[in-house]
PDB file of C-alpha atoms in Angstrom:
ATOM      1  CA  MET A  15     116.136 138.685  90.887  1.00  0.00           C
ATOM      2  CA  ILE A  16     117.996 140.123  93.903  1.00  0.00           C
ATOM      3  CA  GLU A  17     116.967 143.672  92.955  1.00  0.00           C
ATOM      4  CA  ILE A  18     113.276 142.656  92.805  1.00  0.00           C
ATOM      5  CA  LEU A  19     113.478 140.932  96.198  1.00  0.00           C
ATOM      6  CA  LEU A  20     115.209 143.899  97.741  1.00  0.00           C
ATOM      7  CA  SER A  21     112.521 146.173  96.334  1.00  0.00           C
ATOM      8  CA  PHE A  22     109.902 143.862  97.822  1.00  0.00           C
ATOM      9  CA  ILE A  23     111.603 143.921 101.244  1.00  0.00           C
ATOM     10  CA  LEU A  24     111.813 147.739 101.194  1.00  0.00           C
ATOM     11  CA  ALA A  25     108.196 148.121 100.231  1.00  0.00           C
ATOM     12  CA  THR A  26     107.100 145.572 102.856  1.00  0.00           C
ATOM     13  CA  SER A  27     109.188 147.334 105.564  1.00  0.00           C
ATOM     14  CA  ALA A  28     107.615 150.693 104.709  1.00  0.00           C
ATOM     15  CA  LEU A  29     104.129 149.173 104.797  1.00  0.00           C
ATOM     16  CA  ALA A  30     104.799 147.436 108.180  1.00  0.00           C
ATOM     17  CA  ILE A  31     106.128 150.670 109.740  1.00  0.00           C
ATOM     18  CA  SER A  32     103.244 152.810 108.469  1.00  0.00           C
ATOM     19  CA  PRO A  33     100.374 153.033 110.987  1.00  0.00           C
ATOM     20  CA  GLY A  34      97.559 150.680 110.221  1.00  0.00           C
ATOM     21  CA  PRO A  35      94.958 148.701 112.190  1.00  0.00           C
ATOM     22  CA  ASP A  36      97.327 145.721 112.750  1.00  0.00           C
ATOM     23  CA  ASN A  37     100.415 147.439 114.104  1.00  0.00           C
ATOM     24  CA  ILE A  38      98.330 149.931 116.109  1.00  0.00           C
ATOM     25  CA  TYR A  39      96.487 146.966 117.648  1.00  0.00           C
ATOM     26  CA  VAL A  40      99.803 145.296 118.499  1.00  0.00           C
ATOM     27  CA  LEU A  41     101.087 148.577 120.008  1.00  0.00           C
ATOM     28  CA  THR A  42      97.943 149.065 122.066  1.00  0.00           C
ATOM     29  CA  GLN A  43      97.970 145.537 123.425  1.00  0.00           C
ATOM     30  CA  SER A  44     101.664 145.897 124.331  1.00  0.00           C
ATOM     31  CA  VAL A  45     101.183 149.266 126.057  1.00  0.00           C
ATOM     32  CA  VAL A  46      98.193 148.080 128.117  1.00  0.00           C
ATOM     33  CA  ASN A  47      99.116 144.469 128.870  1.00  0.00           C
ATOM     34  CA  GLY A  48     102.869 144.156 128.237  1.00  0.00           C
ATOM     35  CA  SER A  49     105.203 143.370 125.398  1.00  0.00           C
ATOM     36  CA  LYS A  50     104.756 139.573 125.440  1.00  0.00           C
ATOM     37  CA  TYR A  51     100.985 140.087 124.788  1.00  0.00           C
ATOM     38  CA  GLY A  52     101.879 142.281 121.815  1.00  0.00           C
ATOM     39  CA  LEU A  53     104.186 139.491 120.611  1.00  0.00           C
ATOM     40  CA  ALA A  54     101.465 136.891 120.928  1.00  0.00           C
ATOM     41  CA  THR A  55      99.118 139.101 118.896  1.00  0.00           C
ATOM     42  CA  THR A  56     101.854 139.619 116.321  1.00  0.00           C
ATOM     43  CA  ALA A  57     102.460 135.840 115.981  1.00  0.00           C
ATOM     44  CA  GLY A  58      98.748 135.283 115.325  1.00  0.00           C
ATOM     45  CA  LEU A  59      98.502 138.064 112.752  1.00  0.00           C
ATOM     46  CA  ILE A  60     101.589 136.928 110.862  1.00  0.00           C
ATOM     47  CA  SER A  61     100.549 133.186 110.911  1.00  0.00           C
ATOM     48  CA  GLY A  62      97.262 134.121 109.218  1.00  0.00           C
ATOM     49  CA  CYS A  63      99.223 135.341 106.204  1.00  0.00           C
ATOM     50  CA  ILE A  64     100.091 131.734 105.328  1.00  0.00           C
ATOM     51  CA  ILE A  65      96.421 131.146 104.404  1.00  0.00           C
ATOM     52  CA  HIS A  66      96.295 134.244 102.134  1.00  0.00           C
ATOM     53  CA  THR A  67      99.636 133.244 100.521  1.00  0.00           C
ATOM     54  CA  THR A  68      98.340 129.786  99.742  1.00  0.00           C
ATOM     55  CA  LEU A  69      95.097 131.069  98.200  1.00  0.00           C
ATOM     56  CA  LEU A  70      97.120 133.522  96.081  1.00  0.00           C
ATOM     57  CA  ALA A  71      99.844 131.046  95.071  1.00  0.00           C
ATOM     58  CA  PHE A  72      97.510 128.420  93.716  1.00  0.00           C
ATOM     59  CA  GLY A  73      94.763 130.726  92.400  1.00  0.00           C
ATOM     60  CA  VAL A  74      96.934 133.207  90.447  1.00  0.00           C
ATOM     61  CA  SER A  75      99.377 130.489  89.288  1.00  0.00           C
ATOM     62  CA  VAL A  76      96.512 128.859  87.371  1.00  0.00           C
ATOM     63  CA  ILE A  77      95.550 132.178  85.838  1.00  0.00           C
ATOM     64  CA  ILE A  78      99.178 132.791  84.742  1.00  0.00           C
ATOM     65  CA  ARG A  79      99.259 129.385  82.978  1.00  0.00           C
ATOM     66  CA  GLU A  80      95.959 130.092  81.271  1.00  0.00           C
ATOM     67  CA  SER A  81      96.483 133.637  79.978  1.00  0.00           C
ATOM     68  CA  GLU A  82      99.229 136.288  80.062  1.00  0.00           C
ATOM     69  CA  THR A  83      96.675 138.906  79.127  1.00  0.00           C
ATOM     70  CA  LEU A  84      94.478 137.982  82.076  1.00  0.00           C
ATOM     71  CA  PHE A  85      97.494 138.098  84.383  1.00  0.00           C
ATOM     72  CA  PHE A  86      98.388 141.595  83.133  1.00  0.00           C
ATOM     73  CA  ALA A  87      94.726 142.601  83.810  1.00  0.00           C
ATOM     74  CA  ILE A  88      95.181 141.370  87.386  1.00  0.00           C
ATOM     75  CA  LYS A  89      98.414 143.420  87.771  1.00  0.00           C
ATOM     76  CA  LEU A  90      96.648 146.494  86.304  1.00  0.00           C
ATOM     77  CA  LEU A  91      93.730 146.116  88.707  1.00  0.00           C
ATOM     78  CA  GLY A  92      96.220 145.637  91.523  1.00  0.00           C
ATOM     79  CA  ALA A  93      97.991 148.841  90.626  1.00  0.00           C
ATOM     80  CA  LEU A  94      94.687 150.699  90.499  1.00  0.00           C
ATOM     81  CA  TYR A  95      93.731 149.313  93.883  1.00  0.00           C
ATOM     82  CA  LEU A  96      96.989 150.520  95.382  1.00  0.00           C
ATOM     83  CA  VAL A  97      96.372 153.987  93.906  1.00  0.00           C
ATOM     84  CA  TYR A  98      92.904 153.826  95.501  1.00  0.00           C
ATOM     85  CA  LEU A  99      94.476 152.952  98.880  1.00  0.00           C
ATOM     86  CA  ALA A 100      96.816 155.890  98.483  1.00  0.00           C
ATOM     87  CA  TYR A 101      93.768 158.172  97.824  1.00  0.00           C
ATOM     88  CA  LYS A 102      91.992 156.777 100.957  1.00  0.00           C
ATOM     89  CA  VAL A 103      95.112 157.561 103.029  1.00  0.00           C
ATOM     90  CA  TYR A 104      95.227 161.058 101.490  1.00  0.00           C
ATOM     91  CA  LYS A 105      91.622 161.721 102.454  1.00  0.00           C
ATOM     92  CA  SER A 106      92.018 160.358 106.005  1.00  0.00           C
ATOM     93  CA  SER A 107      93.184 162.166 109.045  1.00  0.00           C
ATOM     94  CA  SER A 108      96.909 162.124 109.798  1.00  0.00           C
ATOM     95  CA  ALA A 109      96.315 161.786 113.540  1.00  0.00           C
ATOM     96  CA  ILE A 110      97.374 158.474 115.124  1.00  0.00           C
ATOM     97  CA  HIS A 111      94.899 157.457 117.846  1.00  0.00           C
ATOM     98  CA  LEU A 112      96.096 155.144 120.597  1.00  0.00           C
ATOM     99  CA  SER A 113      93.282 153.943 122.817  1.00  0.00           C
ATOM    100  CA  ASN A 114      93.958 154.447 126.524  1.00  0.00           C
ATOM    101  CA  GLY A 115      90.662 152.818 127.462  1.00  0.00           C
ATOM    102  CA  TYR A 116      90.317 149.591 129.303  1.00  0.00           C
ATOM    103  CA  ILE A 117      91.311 146.569 127.227  1.00  0.00           C
ATOM    104  CA  PRO A 118      90.235 143.161 128.758  1.00  0.00           C
ATOM    105  CA  LYS A 119      93.342 141.099 129.395  1.00  0.00           C
ATOM    106  CA  LYS A 120      93.373 137.818 127.518  1.00  0.00           C
ATOM    107  CA  SER A 121      95.799 134.867 127.692  1.00  0.00           C
ATOM    108  CA  LEU A 122      98.632 134.613 125.246  1.00  0.00           C
ATOM    109  CA  ILE A 123      96.917 131.753 123.434  1.00  0.00           C
ATOM    110  CA  GLN A 124      93.702 133.789 123.166  1.00  0.00           C
ATOM    111  CA  LEU A 125      95.522 136.728 121.664  1.00  0.00           C
ATOM    112  CA  PHE A 126      97.349 134.426 119.190  1.00  0.00           C
ATOM    113  CA  LYS A 127      94.044 132.944 118.090  1.00  0.00           C
ATOM    114  CA  GLN A 128      92.447 136.368 117.876  1.00  0.00           C
ATOM    115  CA  GLY A 129      95.263 137.750 115.726  1.00  0.00           C
ATOM    116  CA  PHE A 130      95.144 134.682 113.525  1.00  0.00           C
ATOM    117  CA  ILE A 131      91.383 134.851 112.999  1.00  0.00           C
ATOM    118  CA  MET A 132      91.369 138.641 112.519  1.00  0.00           C
ATOM    119  CA  ASN A 133      93.903 138.170 109.655  1.00  0.00           C
ATOM    120  CA  VAL A 134      92.347 135.072 108.017  1.00  0.00           C
ATOM    121  CA  LEU A 135      88.806 136.444 107.997  1.00  0.00           C
ATOM    122  CA  ASN A 136      89.787 139.842 106.623  1.00  0.00           C
ATOM    123  CA  PRO A 137      89.130 139.821 102.860  1.00  0.00           C
ATOM    124  CA  LYS A 138      91.093 143.026 102.495  1.00  0.00           C
ATOM    125  CA  VAL A 139      94.275 141.052 103.193  1.00  0.00           C
ATOM    126  CA  THR A 140      93.642 138.703 100.297  1.00  0.00           C
ATOM    127  CA  ILE A 141      92.830 141.596  98.002  1.00  0.00           C
ATOM    128  CA  PHE A 142      95.961 143.391  99.128  1.00  0.00           C
ATOM    129  CA  PHE A 143      98.142 140.351  98.571  1.00  0.00           C
ATOM    130  CA  LEU A 144      96.618 140.011  95.097  1.00  0.00           C
ATOM    131  CA  ALA A 145      97.469 143.606  94.381  1.00  0.00           C
ATOM    132  CA  PHE A 146     100.935 143.552  95.883  1.00  0.00           C
ATOM    133  CA  PHE A 147     102.562 140.196  95.135  1.00  0.00           C
ATOM    134  CA  PRO A 148     102.189 139.564  91.321  1.00  0.00           C
ATOM    135  CA  GLY A 149     104.348 142.586  90.471  1.00  0.00           C
ATOM    136  CA  PHE A 150     107.326 141.072  92.374  1.00  0.00           C
ATOM    137  CA  LEU A 151     107.552 137.673  90.728  1.00  0.00           C
ATOM    138  CA  PHE A 152     111.287 137.437  90.346  1.00  0.00           C
ATOM    139  CA  SER A 153     112.187 134.367  88.178  1.00  0.00           C
ATOM    140  CA  ASP A 154     111.421 132.974  84.755  1.00  0.00           C
ATOM    141  CA  THR A 155     112.523 129.458  85.731  1.00  0.00           C
ATOM    142  CA  LEU A 156     111.037 128.834  89.187  1.00  0.00           C
ATOM    143  CA  SER A 157     107.389 127.877  89.518  1.00  0.00           C
ATOM    144  CA  THR A 158     105.032 130.746  90.292  1.00  0.00           C
ATOM    145  CA  VAL A 159     103.684 128.793  93.246  1.00  0.00           C
ATOM    146  CA  LEU A 160     107.147 128.628  94.825  1.00  0.00           C
ATOM    147  CA  GLN A 161     107.766 132.322  94.046  1.00  0.00           C
ATOM    148  CA  PHE A 162     104.559 133.388  95.724  1.00  0.00           C
ATOM    149  CA  TYR A 163     105.491 131.310  98.820  1.00  0.00           C
ATOM    150  CA  VAL A 164     108.943 132.929  98.898  1.00  0.00           C
ATOM    151  CA  LEU A 165     107.330 136.359  98.707  1.00  0.00           C
ATOM    152  CA  GLY A 166     104.810 135.374 101.384  1.00  0.00           C
ATOM    153  CA  PHE A 167     107.426 134.152 103.787  1.00  0.00           C
ATOM    154  CA  VAL A 168     109.604 137.237 103.185  1.00  0.00           C
ATOM    155  CA  PHE A 169     106.549 139.436 103.803  1.00  0.00           C
ATOM    156  CA  MET A 170     105.858 137.528 107.030  1.00  0.00           C
ATOM    157  CA  ALA A 171     109.487 137.640 108.196  1.00  0.00           C
ATOM    158  CA  VAL A 172     109.797 141.407 107.656  1.00  0.00           C
ATOM    159  CA  SER A 173     106.403 142.111 109.249  1.00  0.00           C
ATOM    160  CA  LEU A 174     107.244 139.835 112.190  1.00  0.00           C
ATOM    161  CA  ILE A 175     110.539 141.636 112.881  1.00  0.00           C
ATOM    162  CA  ILE A 176     108.954 145.122 112.713  1.00  0.00           C
ATOM    163  CA  PHE A 177     105.805 144.260 114.648  1.00  0.00           C
ATOM    164  CA  SER A 178     107.932 142.557 117.318  1.00  0.00           C
ATOM    165  CA  PHE A 179     110.090 145.648 117.499  1.00  0.00           C
ATOM    166  CA  ILE A 180     106.940 147.728 118.022  1.00  0.00           C
ATOM    167  CA  ALA A 181     105.740 145.326 120.780  1.00  0.00           C
ATOM    168  CA  LEU A 182     109.080 145.290 122.580  1.00  0.00           C
ATOM    169  CA  LEU A 183     109.461 149.065 122.525  1.00  0.00           C
ATOM    170  CA  ALA A 184     105.769 149.788 123.003  1.00  0.00           C
ATOM    171  CA  GLY A 185     106.045 152.272 125.843  1.00  0.00           C
ATOM    172  CA  LYS A 186     108.708 154.340 124.227  1.00  0.00           C
ATOM    173  CA  ILE A 187     107.025 154.296 120.842  1.00  0.00           C
ATOM    174  CA  SER A 188     103.660 155.212 122.338  1.00  0.00           C
ATOM    175  CA  ASP A 189     105.187 158.130 124.229  1.00  0.00           C
ATOM    176  CA  TYR A 190     107.071 159.271 121.122  1.00  0.00           C
ATOM    177  CA  ILE A 191     103.910 159.233 119.008  1.00  0.00           C
ATOM    178  CA  LYS A 192     101.971 161.207 121.606  1.00  0.00           C
ATOM    179  CA  SER A 193     104.679 163.827 121.969  1.00  0.00           C
ATOM    180  CA  HIS A 194     105.394 164.294 118.269  1.00  0.00           C
ATOM    181  CA  LYS A 195     102.131 165.422 116.700  1.00  0.00           C
ATOM    182  CA  ASN A 196     103.717 165.872 113.271  1.00  0.00           C
ATOM    183  CA  LEU A 197     104.772 162.199 113.051  1.00  0.00           C
ATOM    184  CA  GLY A 198     101.287 161.165 111.865  1.00  0.00           C
ATOM    185  CA  PHE A 199     101.583 163.581 108.910  1.00  0.00           C
ATOM    186  CA  VAL A 200     105.026 162.161 107.924  1.00  0.00           C
ATOM    187  CA  LEU A 201     103.808 158.581 108.137  1.00  0.00           C
ATOM    188  CA  LYS A 202     100.615 159.430 106.236  1.00  0.00           C
ATOM    189  CA  TRP A 203     102.666 160.637 103.270  1.00  0.00           C
ATOM    190  CA  LEU A 204     105.036 157.706 103.637  1.00  0.00           C
ATOM    191  CA  GLN A 205     102.069 155.397 103.035  1.00  0.00           C
ATOM    192  CA  ILE A 206     100.962 157.430 100.023  1.00  0.00           C
ATOM    193  CA  VAL A 207     104.411 157.341  98.456  1.00  0.00           C
ATOM    194  CA  VAL A 208     104.743 153.601  99.153  1.00  0.00           C
ATOM    195  CA  PHE A 209     101.363 152.671  97.685  1.00  0.00           C
ATOM    196  CA  ILE A 210     101.962 154.684  94.480  1.00  0.00           C
ATOM    197  CA  SER A 211     105.543 153.457  94.142  1.00  0.00           C
ATOM    198  CA  ILE A 212     104.446 149.845  94.368  1.00  0.00           C
ATOM    199  CA  ALA A 213     101.634 150.516  91.800  1.00  0.00           C
ATOM    200  CA  ILE A 214     104.281 151.801  89.404  1.00  0.00           C
ATOM    201  CA  LEU A 215     106.638 148.911  90.095  1.00  0.00           C
ATOM    202  CA  ILE A 216     103.927 146.399  89.341  1.00  0.00           C
ATOM    203  CA  LEU A 217     103.346 147.832  85.892  1.00  0.00           C
ATOM    204  CA  ILE A 218     106.953 148.271  84.862  1.00  0.00           C
TER     205      ILE A 218
END
């Protein structure tokens, strides 16, 4: 149980650190408007994960009760989806682009709402959760609904810590990324390794 949760935390940490639209958006908001605006965006993005966790917990739990074969099929499709994500990262550019253009300044509440809506209305988040979470169910005695919520809140806590760190150190991180051109290459391959590793863990 502990080993599975630790693996989940490590995988989540690697995903949160890897450059993606969410953490780049947090970084950009923080660089342009200040750290507290990045923190507001982070809070909104993370809060939206509650919706995806709820949909996953109740939807997949019903499937698990109905058919173990169908549940394995979901895990297999999830693993294939993660391999597909790794392939997309492989084919993409390793450059990390930070926009220096003008970004209209919004209130903290507006940024929270925007982050929340961005997350909730993004179907890719639901698909990713469906691919990611089932392979880390950690108990034969606890209900699957409870386990999905535990994983959801662990995912949110880890992402919140790392995204907040990005927001608070936005200036230094931004300068470091711009001055170290090879960092994008390293982070690109980190993403590939993480996606493939999670795909393997799901099927073990």
